[in-house]
CSV table of C-alpha atoms in Angstrom, one decimal:
chain,number,residue,atom,x,y,z
A,1,MET,CA,-42.5,40.0,-25.0
A,2,ASP,CA,-38.3,39.6,-26.6
A,3,HIS,CA,-37.0,36.9,-25.8
A,4,ILE,CA,-33.3,36.8,-24.4
A,5,LYS,CA,-31.2,35.0,-26.0
A,6,THR,CA,-28.5,32.3,-24.7
A,7,ASP,CA,-25.5,31.8,-26.7
A,8,PRO,CA,-24.6,27.8,-26.7
A,9,ARG,CA,-21.0,28.4,-26.3
A,10,ALA,CA,-21.3,30.2,-22.8
A,11,ASN,CA,-23.1,27.0,-21.5
A,12,GLY,CA,-20.6,24.9,-23.1
A,13,ALA,CA,-17.6,27.2,-20.9
A,14,ASP,CA,-19.0,27.1,-18.2
A,15,GLN,CA,-20.1,23.5,-17.9
A,16,ALA,CA,-15.5,23.1,-19.2
A,17,ILE,CA,-15.5,25.4,-15.9
A,18,ASP,CA,-17.4,23.3,-13.5
A,19,ARG,CA,-15.6,20.1,-15.2
A,20,ASN,CA,-12.5,21.7,-14.1
A,21,ALA,CA,-13.4,23.1,-11.3
A,22,ILE,CA,-14.7,19.1,-10.3
A,23,ILE,CA,-11.2,17.3,-11.3
A,24,LYS,CA,-9.2,19.8,-9.3
A,25,ALA,CA,-10.9,19.2,-6.3
A,26,ILE,CA,-10.6,15.5,-6.4
A,27,VAL,CA,-7.1,16.0,-7.8
A,28,PHE,CA,-6.9,18.4,-4.1
A,29,VAL,CA,-8.7,16.3,-2.0
A,30,SER,CA,-6.5,12.7,-3.4
A,31,GLY,CA,-3.5,14.8,-2.5
A,32,ILE,CA,-4.8,15.4,0.8
A,33,PHE,CA,-5.3,12.0,1.3
A,34,SER,CA,-2.0,10.6,-0.3
A,35,LYS,CA,-0.4,13.0,1.8
A,36,TYR,CA,-1.6,12.6,5.7
A,37,ASN,CA,-3.0,9.2,4.9
A,38,TRP,CA,-1.3,7.9,8.3
A,39,LEU,CA,-2.9,10.4,10.6
A,40,ILE,CA,-6.7,9.7,9.0
A,41,ILE,CA,-6.0,5.6,9.6
A,42,MET,CA,-4.9,6.5,13.3
A,43,ALA,CA,-7.8,9.0,13.9
A,44,LEU,CA,-10.6,6.5,12.2
A,45,SER,CA,-8.7,3.7,13.9
A,46,LEU,CA,-9.4,5.5,17.3
A,47,THR,CA,-12.5,6.5,16.5
A,48,ALA,CA,-13.6,2.8,15.5
A,49,PHE,CA,-11.6,1.6,18.8
A,50,PHE,CA,-14.4,4.2,20.9
A,51,ILE,CA,-16.7,3.7,18.9
A,52,PRO,CA,-17.0,0.7,17.2
A,53,ALA,CA,-20.4,0.1,16.3
A,54,PRO,CA,-21.1,2.1,13.6
A,55,PHE,CA,-17.8,0.8,11.8
A,56,MET,CA,-19.2,-3.1,12.9
A,57,TRP,CA,-20.8,-3.6,9.7
A,58,ILE,CA,-17.4,-3.5,7.1
A,59,LEU,CA,-15.6,-6.7,7.7
A,60,ASN,CA,-18.6,-8.4,5.6
A,61,HIS,CA,-17.2,-6.4,2.8
A,62,THR,CA,-13.0,-7.3,3.0
A,63,ALA,CA,-12.7,-8.8,0.0
A,64,LEU,CA,-14.4,-6.0,-2.4
A,65,LEU,CA,-12.7,-3.5,0.2
A,66,LEU,CA,-9.2,-4.8,-1.2
A,67,GLY,CA,-10.3,-5.8,-4.6
A,68,LEU,CA,-11.0,-1.7,-5.0
A,69,ALA,CA,-7.8,-0.5,-3.0
A,70,MET,CA,-5.7,-3.5,-5.9
A,71,PHE,CA,-7.5,-1.7,-8.4
A,72,GLY,CA,-7.1,1.8,-8.3
A,73,MET,CA,-3.5,0.4,-7.5
A,74,GLY,CA,-3.6,-0.6,-11.5
A,75,THR,CA,-5.1,3.0,-12.9
A,76,THR,CA,-1.5,4.3,-11.4
A,77,ILE,CA,0.5,2.5,-13.2
A,78,GLN,CA,1.5,3.1,-17.2
A,79,SER,CA,3.3,0.8,-20.0
A,80,SER,CA,6.5,2.5,-19.0
A,81,ASP,CA,7.0,1.4,-15.4
A,82,PHE,CA,6.7,-2.1,-17.1
A,83,LYS,CA,9.8,-0.3,-19.4
A,84,GLN,CA,11.2,0.6,-16.2
A,85,ILE,CA,11.6,-2.8,-14.9
A,86,LEU,CA,13.4,-3.7,-17.8
A,87,ARG,CA,16.0,-0.9,-17.8
A,88,ARG,CA,16.9,-1.8,-13.8
A,89,PRO,CA,16.3,-5.6,-13.5
A,90,LYS,CA,19.6,-5.8,-10.9
A,91,GLU,CA,17.9,-3.4,-8.9
A,92,VAL,CA,14.4,-4.7,-9.3
A,93,LEU,CA,15.4,-8.3,-8.2
A,94,ILE,CA,17.9,-6.9,-4.9
A,95,GLY,CA,14.5,-4.7,-3.6
A,96,CYS,CA,11.7,-7.9,-4.5
A,97,LEU,CA,14.6,-11.0,-3.0
A,98,ALA,CA,15.2,-8.9,0.0
A,99,GLN,CA,11.0,-8.0,0.3
A,100,PHE,CA,10.5,-11.8,0.4
A,101,THR,CA,13.1,-12.8,2.1
A,102,ILE,CA,13.8,-10.2,5.1
A,103,MET,CA,10.1,-9.5,5.8
A,104,PRO,CA,9.2,-13.7,6.0
A,105,LEU,CA,12.0,-14.4,8.2
A,106,VAL,CA,11.9,-11.4,10.3
A,107,ALA,CA,8.4,-12.6,11.1
A,108,TRP,CA,8.6,-15.8,11.8
A,109,LEU,CA,11.9,-15.3,13.8
A,110,LEU,CA,10.3,-12.2,15.9
A,111,ALA,CA,6.5,-14.6,16.5
A,112,VAL,CA,9.4,-17.5,17.9
A,113,ALA,CA,11.1,-15.2,20.1
A,114,PHE,CA,8.4,-13.3,21.7
A,115,LYS,CA,6.4,-16.6,22.3
A,116,LEU,CA,3.5,-15.1,20.2
A,117,PRO,CA,-0.6,-17.0,21.1
A,118,ALA,CA,-0.8,-18.9,17.2
A,119,ASP,CA,-3.3,-15.9,16.2
A,120,LEU,CA,-0.9,-12.7,16.5
A,121,ALA,CA,1.9,-14.9,15.0
A,122,LEU,CA,-0.2,-16.2,12.0
A,123,GLY,CA,-1.2,-12.3,11.4
A,124,VAL,CA,2.7,-11.1,12.0
A,125,ILE,CA,3.7,-13.4,9.4
A,126,LEU,CA,1.0,-12.7,7.2
A,127,VAL,CA,2.5,-9.2,6.9
A,128,GLY,CA,5.8,-10.2,6.9
A,129,CYS,CA,4.8,-12.2,3.7
A,130,CYS,CA,3.2,-9.9,2.0
A,131,PRO,CA,4.4,-7.2,-1.2
A,132,GLY,CA,5.7,-3.9,-1.0
A,133,GLY,CA,2.3,-1.3,-0.2
A,134,THR,CA,2.0,1.5,-2.4
A,135,ALA,CA,2.8,3.9,0.6
A,136,SER,CA,6.2,2.9,0.4
A,137,ASN,CA,5.9,4.9,-3.2
A,138,VAL,CA,4.7,8.2,-1.7
A,139,ILE,CA,7.6,7.8,1.1
A,140,THR,CA,10.3,7.6,-1.6
A,141,HIS,CA,8.9,10.6,-3.3
A,142,ILE,CA,9.0,12.5,0.8
A,143,ALA,CA,12.1,11.1,0.9
A,144,LYS,CA,14.2,12.1,-2.5
A,145,GLY,CA,14.7,8.9,-3.4
A,146,ASP,CA,14.8,6.8,-6.4
A,147,VAL,CA,10.3,6.7,-6.8
A,148,ALA,CA,11.0,4.8,-10.5
A,149,LEU,CA,12.8,2.2,-8.7
A,150,SER,CA,10.3,2.3,-5.8
A,151,VAL,CA,6.8,1.6,-8.1
A,152,SER,CA,9.0,-1.2,-9.7
A,153,MET,CA,9.5,-2.9,-7.1
A,154,THR,CA,5.9,-2.5,-6.1
A,155,ILE,CA,4.6,-3.3,-9.0
A,156,ALA,CA,7.1,-6.5,-9.0
A,157,SER,CA,6.7,-8.1,-6.2
A,158,THR,CA,2.8,-7.6,-6.5
A,159,LEU,CA,2.8,-9.7,-9.1
A,160,LEU,CA,5.0,-12.3,-7.7
A,161,ALA,CA,2.9,-12.3,-4.9
A,162,PRO,CA,-0.2,-15.0,-5.6
A,163,ILE,CA,3.0,-17.5,-5.6
A,164,LEU,CA,4.7,-16.0,-3.3
A,165,THR,CA,2.8,-15.2,-0.3
A,166,PRO,CA,0.9,-18.4,-0.5
A,167,LEU,CA,4.1,-20.1,-0.2
A,168,TRP,CA,5.6,-18.3,2.3
A,169,VAL,CA,2.8,-18.2,4.9
A,170,TYR,CA,2.6,-22.2,4.0
A,171,VAL,CA,5.9,-23.0,5.3
A,172,LEU,CA,5.7,-20.2,8.2
A,173,ALA,CA,2.9,-20.1,9.1
A,174,ASP,CA,2.0,-24.3,9.7
A,175,LYS,CA,3.7,-24.6,13.1
A,176,TRP,CA,0.4,-22.6,15.0
A,177,VAL,CA,-2.4,-23.4,12.3
A,178,ASP,CA,-2.7,-25.5,9.4
A,179,VAL,CA,-2.7,-23.4,6.1
A,180,SER,CA,-4.4,-24.2,2.3
A,181,PHE,CA,-1.7,-23.3,-0.1
A,182,GLY,CA,-4.4,-23.6,-2.2
A,183,ALA,CA,-7.0,-21.2,-1.2
A,184,MET,CA,-4.5,-18.6,-0.5
A,185,PHE,CA,-3.7,-19.0,-3.7
A,186,LYS,CA,-6.7,-18.5,-5.0
A,187,THR,CA,-7.6,-15.6,-2.7
A,188,VAL,CA,-4.2,-13.4,-3.8
A,189,VAL,CA,-5.5,-13.6,-7.5
A,190,THR,CA,-8.8,-12.8,-6.4
A,191,ILE,CA,-8.3,-9.9,-4.1
A,192,ILE,CA,-4.7,-8.6,-5.9
A,193,LEU,CA,-3.8,-10.4,-9.3
A,194,ILE,CA,-7.3,-9.7,-11.7
A,195,PRO,CA,-8.5,-6.3,-9.4
A,196,VAL,CA,-4.6,-4.6,-10.3
A,197,VAL,CA,-4.6,-6.3,-14.3
A,198,LEU,CA,-8.2,-4.7,-14.7
A,199,GLY,CA,-6.7,-1.1,-12.8
A,200,ILE,CA,-4.2,-1.7,-15.5
A,201,LEU,CA,-5.9,-2.8,-18.3
A,202,THR,CA,-8.9,1.1,-17.9
A,203,ASN,CA,-6.0,3.0,-17.1
A,204,HIS,CA,-4.5,2.1,-20.3
A,205,LEU,CA,-7.6,2.3,-22.5
A,206,MET,CA,-8.5,5.7,-20.4
A,207,ASN,CA,-5.0,7.2,-22.3
A,208,GLN,CA,-6.4,5.9,-25.7
A,209,ALA,CA,-9.1,7.7,-25.3
A,210,LYS,CA,-7.7,10.9,-24.1
A,211,GLU,CA,-4.8,11.1,-26.8
A,212,LYS,CA,-7.6,10.6,-29.2
A,213,GLY,CA,-9.6,13.8,-27.8
A,214,VAL,CA,-12.3,11.5,-27.3
A,215,GLY,CA,-11.7,11.5,-23.4
A,216,ARG,CA,-11.9,14.4,-22.1
A,217,GLN,CA,-14.5,13.5,-19.5
A,218,LEU,CA,-12.2,11.0,-17.9
A,219,GLU,CA,-10.1,13.4,-17.2
A,220,GLY,CA,-10.6,12.8,-13.3
A,221,GLY,CA,-10.5,9.6,-13.4
A,222,SER,CA,-6.6,9.2,-13.1
A,223,ALA,CA,-7.2,11.5,-9.6
A,224,ILE,CA,-10.1,9.6,-8.3
A,225,LEU,CA,-9.1,6.2,-8.5
A,226,PRO,CA,-6.1,6.5,-6.7
A,227,LEU,CA,-7.9,8.2,-4.0
A,228,ILE,CA,-11.0,5.6,-4.1
A,229,SER,CA,-7.8,3.5,-3.5
A,230,SER,CA,-6.7,5.4,-0.6
A,231,VAL,CA,-10.3,5.2,1.0
A,232,ALA,CA,-11.0,1.6,0.9
A,233,ILE,CA,-8.2,1.1,3.2
A,234,ILE,CA,-8.7,3.1,5.4
A,235,ILE,CA,-12.0,2.2,5.9
A,236,LEU,CA,-11.1,-1.6,6.2
A,237,ILE,CA,-8.6,-0.7,8.9
A,238,SER,CA,-11.3,1.1,10.6
A,239,GLY,CA,-13.4,-2.0,10.2
A,240,ILE,CA,-10.9,-4.3,11.6
A,241,VAL,CA,-9.9,-2.1,14.9
A,242,ALA,CA,-14.0,-2.0,16.0
A,243,ALA,CA,-14.0,-5.6,15.3
A,244,ASN,CA,-10.8,-6.3,18.3
A,245,ALA,CA,-11.3,-3.3,20.3
A,246,ASP,CA,-11.7,-5.4,22.9
A,247,LYS,CA,-8.2,-7.7,21.9
A,248,ILE,CA,-6.4,-4.5,21.0
A,249,MET,CA,-6.9,-3.9,25.1
A,250,ALA,CA,-5.4,-7.0,25.9
A,251,SER,CA,-2.9,-7.6,23.4
A,252,GLY,CA,-2.2,-4.1,21.5
A,253,LEU,CA,0.7,-3.5,22.9
A,254,LEU,CA,2.7,-7.0,22.3
A,255,THR,CA,1.2,-6.6,19.4
A,256,LEU,CA,2.8,-3.0,19.1
A,257,VAL,CA,6.1,-4.0,19.9
A,258,VAL,CA,6.5,-7.1,17.9
A,259,VAL,CA,5.0,-4.7,14.7
A,260,ALA,CA,7.6,-1.9,15.6
A,261,ILE,CA,10.8,-4.2,15.6
A,262,HIS,CA,9.4,-6.0,12.2
A,263,ASN,CA,9.4,-2.4,10.8
A,264,LEU,CA,12.8,-1.7,11.9
A,265,CYS,CA,14.3,-4.4,11.1
A,266,GLY,CA,13.1,-4.2,7.4
A,267,LEU,CA,14.2,-0.7,7.2
A,268,LEU,CA,17.6,-1.0,8.4
A,269,LEU,CA,18.2,-4.8,6.7
A,270,GLY,CA,17.1,-3.2,3.3
A,271,LEU,CA,19.5,0.0,3.7
A,272,ALA,CA,22.4,-2.6,4.6
A,273,ILE,CA,21.5,-4.7,1.8
A,274,ALA,CA,21.9,-1.9,-0.8
A,275,LYS,CA,24.8,-0.5,1.6
A,276,GLY,CA,26.7,-3.6,0.9
A,277,LEU,CA,26.1,-4.5,-2.3
A,278,LYS,CA,27.5,-0.9,-3.4
A,279,ILE,CA,24.1,1.0,-4.8
A,280,ASP,CA,23.8,4.6,-4.9
A,281,TYR,CA,21.9,6.7,-2.4
A,282,LYS,CA,18.4,7.3,-4.2
A,283,LYS,CA,18.3,3.2,-5.1
A,284,GLY,CA,19.5,2.1,-1.9
A,285,THR,CA,16.8,4.5,0.1
A,286,ALA,CA,14.0,2.8,-2.8
A,287,ILE,CA,15.0,0.0,-1.7
A,288,ALA,CA,15.1,0.5,2.3
A,289,ILE,CA,11.2,1.8,1.7
A,290,GLU,CA,10.3,-0.6,0.1
A,291,VAL,CA,11.3,-3.8,2.2
A,292,GLY,CA,10.4,-1.8,5.1
A,293,MET,CA,6.8,-1.5,4.2
A,294,GLN,CA,3.7,-4.0,3.5
A,295,ASN,CA,1.1,-4.1,1.6
A,296,SER,CA,-0.9,-4.3,5.0
A,297,GLY,CA,-4.0,-4.8,4.1
A,298,LEU,CA,-3.7,-7.7,1.8
A,299,ALA,CA,-2.4,-9.2,5.2
A,300,ILE,CA,-6.0,-7.6,7.2
A,301,SER,CA,-7.9,-8.7,4.4
A,302,LEU,CA,-6.1,-12.6,3.6
A,303,ALA,CA,-6.5,-13.4,7.9
A,304,ALA,CA,-10.0,-12.4,7.4
A,305,LEU,CA,-11.1,-14.1,4.5
A,306,ASN,CA,-8.5,-17.4,5.2
A,307,PHE,CA,-8.8,-17.7,8.7
A,308,ALA,CA,-11.3,-17.3,10.1
A,309,ALA,CA,-11.3,-19.3,13.2
A,310,ASN,CA,-8.1,-17.0,13.9
A,311,PRO,CA,-9.5,-13.1,14.6
A,312,LEU,CA,-7.1,-11.6,15.9
A,313,ALA,CA,-4.5,-12.5,13.1
A,314,THR,CA,-6.3,-8.9,11.2
A,315,LEU,CA,-4.4,-7.2,14.3
A,316,PRO,CA,-0.9,-7.0,13.1
A,317,GLY,CA,-2.0,-5.9,10.2
A,318,ALA,CA,-3.9,-3.4,11.3
A,319,ILE,CA,-1.0,-1.7,13.6
A,320,PHE,CA,1.2,-2.3,10.8
A,321,SER,CA,-1.0,-0.1,8.7
A,322,VAL,CA,-0.4,2.9,11.0
A,323,TRP,CA,3.0,2.3,12.2
A,324,HIS,CA,4.9,2.0,9.1
A,325,ASN,CA,4.0,5.3,8.2
A,326,LEU,CA,4.9,6.6,10.9
A,327,THR,CA,8.3,5.2,10.7
A,328,GLY,CA,8.5,5.6,6.8
A,329,SER,CA,7.9,9.5,7.0
A,330,ALA,CA,10.8,9.5,9.7
A,331,PHE,CA,12.8,7.3,7.9
A,332,ALA,CA,12.3,9.5,4.7
A,333,GLY,CA,12.9,12.2,6.2
A,334,LEU,CA,16.4,11.7,7.5
A,335,ARG,CA,17.1,10.2,4.0
A,336,ARG,CA,16.3,12.9,2.9
A,337,ASN,CA,18.5,15.6,5.0
A,338,LYS,CA,21.2,13.8,4.4
A,339,GLN,CA,21.0,13.9,1.4
A,340,GLU,CA,20.4,17.1,1.0
A,341,LYS,CA,23.6,17.7,3.4
A,342,LEU,CA,26.0,15.6,0.3
A,343,VAL,CA,24.3,17.5,-2.3
A,344,GLY,CA,25.5,20.8,-0.6
A,345,LEU,CA,28.7,19.1,0.0
A,346,GLU,CA,29.7,17.6,-3.6
A,347,ASN,CA,28.4,22.2,-4.6
């Protein structure tokens, strides 16, 4: 009987097609999570609110989930991004200064003005003292703002966070709770700085492998690692909502009002500073969005890991995670439409 011969090259081609199909699928799913992040968060949060039991395990893995999220962020950072910071130090410095002054101080003022209970006051201040979130980069892109500047500010504020976040919380929240600067510093280094640096290193090594032609099997990594980051944050927020479902019923509306004002102040004051300093339209858009959108996942994790005696302190961060994506998208639409009109008038 004749044996059927197979061409090994055909098998190789089939494997390449399969690999390319998998990579395309990963990129597609990653794009969906990036574009509709807020909608997925809202859907899962509502599910966790009404059916909390399946989500209750999540808070036991808070540090791991945020570490994964920050590692994923690190893998999106290129060496060229640091060059961007050096090329435009003025705008990056203005954005970071606005980030770490406007949001912490507005948070403290709101906590005092609304006479918030200790847990909620701490949670709002934690949100205000965190660096910019990666969602700001996506929102800036939608707004047709300066994405390179947005990424540079996010990187810079994230690297400054191990010092400035614990310092601001120590200064501002001491009225309500005892704050250990050393413990918070250790937490931020562990769940922010180390994972981000490891992510940057991983991205660098993957790029080197691709350049040498030995890393084709890693081609999907540039999409799947940020996807893991998004999924980790979404799971973390769902766990917070599930664990605090009863308390949300009692304090959710008050927290939402404070969070909404906080976020709006960040967007408007960030924009006002950019206009006052005569920064151009695209850069001003990036600065406003960066100031108004916080790394609320970090706020949630800091509350859960450092203030276990104040469980409701995680609530402002969870609500902010949904809210700032909604307002950020609306703000982006307004800025994009205005920019298109300005371009039309110039033409």
